[in-house]
Amino acid sequence: MSEENLLKLVEVEEPDENDYHLQEQVGFILRKAHQRHVSIFAAHIADLTPPQFAALAKLRDVGETSQNQLGTLIAMDAATVKGVIDRLKARGLVELSKHEVDKRRLLVNLTAQGRDAIERLIPLARDITEETLAPLSQKEVATFMKLLAKLA
């Protein structure tokens, strides 16, 4: 199915300004899709939250980085990423150290246990993505991801 035909499938009639149906609203549909994905995630990876997994996966990719930079890289505000890092540290998956020059700056890195955990979880994460996108064809997945990226 071409992107044009796919878009025709999701076209909605011109809305009546007095007509509002929650189930047709982008935020509602995105939230339902997110809830489905989180449920699939929890079924495969029960001992980490998606934000905790994201932090470990990004640290695997970039290596040691500041706590603030990690938050930026995984789209989390400073308070949220601090909580995520604190929980991962308590489990021995990450370690914190002070920057050599700027002592106010906290650096985050994977521990050996954290590296082992994320390497073990990456194949499960691929399965989660595949299961989340299973209702779509390969072409639809490509179009969907392209359109989502435009919104992000």
PDB file of N, CA, C and O in Angstrom, residues 59 64-65 85 88-90 92-98 106-112 114:
ATOM      1  N   LEU A  59      23.353   4.672  27.587  1.00  0.00           N
ATOM      2  CA  LEU A  59      24.705   4.590  28.153  1.00  0.00           C
ATOM      3  C   LEU A  59      25.532   3.545  27.417  1.00  0.00           C
ATOM      4  O   LEU A  59      26.733   3.719  27.226  1.00  0.00           O
ATOM      5  N   GLU A  64      30.194   6.787  29.181  1.00  0.00           N
ATOM      6  CA  GLU A  64      30.029   7.727  30.292  1.00  0.00           C
ATOM      7  C   GLU A  64      29.606   9.099  29.789  1.00  0.00           C
ATOM      8  O   GLU A  64      30.146   9.617  28.821  1.00  0.00           O
ATOM      9  N   THR A  65      28.635   9.672  30.473  1.00  0.00           N
ATOM     10  CA  THR A  65      28.136  11.000  30.121  1.00  0.00           C
ATOM     11  C   THR A  65      27.578  11.656  31.369  1.00  0.00           C
ATOM     12  O   THR A  65      27.351  10.982  32.378  1.00  0.00           O
ATOM     13  N   ILE A  85      18.184   7.380  37.421  1.00  0.00           N
ATOM     14  CA  ILE A  85      19.587   7.047  37.721  1.00  0.00           C
ATOM     15  C   ILE A  85      19.727   6.563  39.162  1.00  0.00           C
ATOM     16  O   ILE A  85      20.446   5.589  39.434  1.00  0.00           O
ATOM     17  N   LEU A  88      18.585   2.981  39.276  1.00  0.00           N
ATOM     18  CA  LEU A  88      19.550   2.095  38.614  1.00  0.00           C
ATOM     19  C   LEU A  88      20.821   1.944  39.455  1.00  0.00           C
ATOM     20  O   LEU A  88      21.395   0.857  39.532  1.00  0.00           O
ATOM     21  N   LYS A  89      21.241   3.011  40.100  1.00  0.00           N
ATOM     22  CA  LYS A  89      22.426   2.967  40.968  1.00  0.00           C
ATOM     23  C   LYS A  89      22.171   2.045  42.161  1.00  0.00           C
ATOM     24  O   LYS A  89      23.029   1.238  42.525  1.00  0.00           O
ATOM     25  N   ALA A  90      20.978   2.146  42.759  1.00  0.00           N
ATOM     26  CA  ALA A  90      20.629   1.304  43.908  1.00  0.00           C
ATOM     27  C   ALA A  90      20.655  -0.180  43.541  1.00  0.00           C
ATOM     28  O   ALA A  90      20.921  -1.027  44.396  1.00  0.00           O
ATOM     29  N   GLY A  92      22.791  -1.387  41.347  1.00  0.00           N
ATOM     30  CA  GLY A  92      24.146  -1.707  40.926  1.00  0.00           C
ATOM     31  C   GLY A  92      24.346  -1.734  39.425  1.00  0.00           C
ATOM     32  O   GLY A  92      25.331  -2.291  38.939  1.00  0.00           O
ATOM     33  N   LEU A  93      23.449  -1.095  38.666  1.00  0.00           N
ATOM     34  CA  LEU A  93      23.532  -1.125  37.205  1.00  0.00           C
ATOM     35  C   LEU A  93      24.301   0.057  36.628  1.00  0.00           C
ATOM     36  O   LEU A  93      24.810  -0.023  35.506  1.00  0.00           O
ATOM     37  N   VAL A  94      24.355   1.159  37.383  1.00  0.00           N
ATOM     38  CA  VAL A  94      25.136   2.319  36.970  1.00  0.00           C
ATOM     39  C   VAL A  94      25.945   2.814  38.163  1.00  0.00           C
ATOM     40  O   VAL A  94      25.634   2.516  39.311  1.00  0.00           O
ATOM     41  N   GLU A  95      26.986   3.581  37.839  1.00  0.00           N
ATOM     42  CA  GLU A  95      27.790   4.216  38.882  1.00  0.00           C
ATOM     43  C   GLU A  95      27.896   5.696  38.565  1.00  0.00           C
ATOM     44  O   GLU A  95      27.834   6.101  37.403  1.00  0.00           O
ATOM     45  N   LEU A  96      28.023   6.486  39.608  1.00  0.00           N
ATOM     46  CA  LEU A  96      28.146   7.928  39.469  1.00  0.00           C
ATOM     47  C   LEU A  96      29.527   8.355  39.912  1.00  0.00           C
ATOM     48  O   LEU A  96      30.097   7.770  40.838  1.00  0.00           O
ATOM     49  N   SER A  97      30.051   9.365  39.251  1.00  0.00           N
ATOM     50  CA  SER A  97      31.322   9.952  39.667  1.00  0.00           C
ATOM     51  C   SER A  97      31.267  11.440  39.378  1.00  0.00           C
ATOM     52  O   SER A  97      30.442  11.903  38.590  1.00  0.00           O
ATOM     53  N   LYS A  98      32.135  12.182  40.023  1.00  0.00           N
ATOM     54  CA  LYS A  98      32.193  13.628  39.791  1.00  0.00           C
ATOM     55  C   LYS A  98      33.152  13.914  38.645  1.00  0.00           C
ATOM     56  O   LYS A  98      34.164  13.245  38.490  1.00  0.00           O
ATOM     57  N   LEU A 106      27.738  15.552  37.608  1.00  0.00           N
ATOM     58  CA  LEU A 106      27.738  14.116  37.877  1.00  0.00           C
ATOM     59  C   LEU A 106      27.837  13.340  36.572  1.00  0.00           C
ATOM     60  O   LEU A 106      27.089  13.595  35.632  1.00  0.00           O
ATOM     61  N   LEU A 107      28.747  12.396  36.532  1.00  0.00           N
ATOM     62  CA  LEU A 107      28.903  11.521  35.375  1.00  0.00           C
ATOM     63  C   LEU A 107      28.273  10.180  35.695  1.00  0.00           C
ATOM     64  O   LEU A 107      28.380   9.679  36.812  1.00  0.00           O
ATOM     65  N   VAL A 108      27.634   9.601  34.704  1.00  0.00           N
ATOM     66  CA  VAL A 108      26.962   8.316  34.847  1.00  0.00           C
ATOM     67  C   VAL A 108      27.619   7.329  33.895  1.00  0.00           C
ATOM     68  O   VAL A 108      27.914   7.669  32.755  1.00  0.00           O
ATOM     69  N   ASN A 109      27.812   6.113  34.361  1.00  0.00           N
ATOM     70  CA  ASN A 109      28.377   5.068  33.516  1.00  0.00           C
ATOM     71  C   ASN A 109      27.768   3.731  33.910  1.00  0.00           C
ATOM     72  O   ASN A 109      27.343   3.548  35.060  1.00  0.00           O
ATOM     73  N   LEU A 110      27.745   2.806  32.976  1.00  0.00           N
ATOM     74  CA  LEU A 110      27.300   1.446  33.275  1.00  0.00           C
ATOM     75  C   LEU A 110      28.334   0.744  34.153  1.00  0.00           C
ATOM     76  O   LEU A 110      29.537   0.911  33.950  1.00  0.00           O
ATOM     77  N   THR A 111      27.848  -0.055  35.079  1.00  0.00           N
ATOM     78  CA  THR A 111      28.732  -0.975  35.789  1.00  0.00           C
ATOM     79  C   THR A 111      28.849  -2.232  34.932  1.00  0.00           C
ATOM     80  O   THR A 111      28.125  -2.385  33.932  1.00  0.00           O
ATOM     81  N   ALA A 112      29.709  -3.147  35.326  1.00  0.00           N
ATOM     82  CA  ALA A 112      29.808  -4.425  34.602  1.00  0.00           C
ATOM     83  C   ALA A 112      28.450  -5.128  34.640  1.00  0.00           C
ATOM     84  O   ALA A 112      28.003  -5.698  33.636  1.00  0.00           O
ATOM     85  N   GLY A 114      25.538  -3.684  34.891  1.00  0.00           N
ATOM     86  CA  GLY A 114      24.642  -2.935  34.006  1.00  0.00           C
ATOM     87  C   GLY A 114      24.891  -3.260  32.548  1.00  0.00           C
ATOM     88  O   GLY A 114      23.959  -3.412  31.753  1.00  0.00           O
TER      89      GLY A 114
END
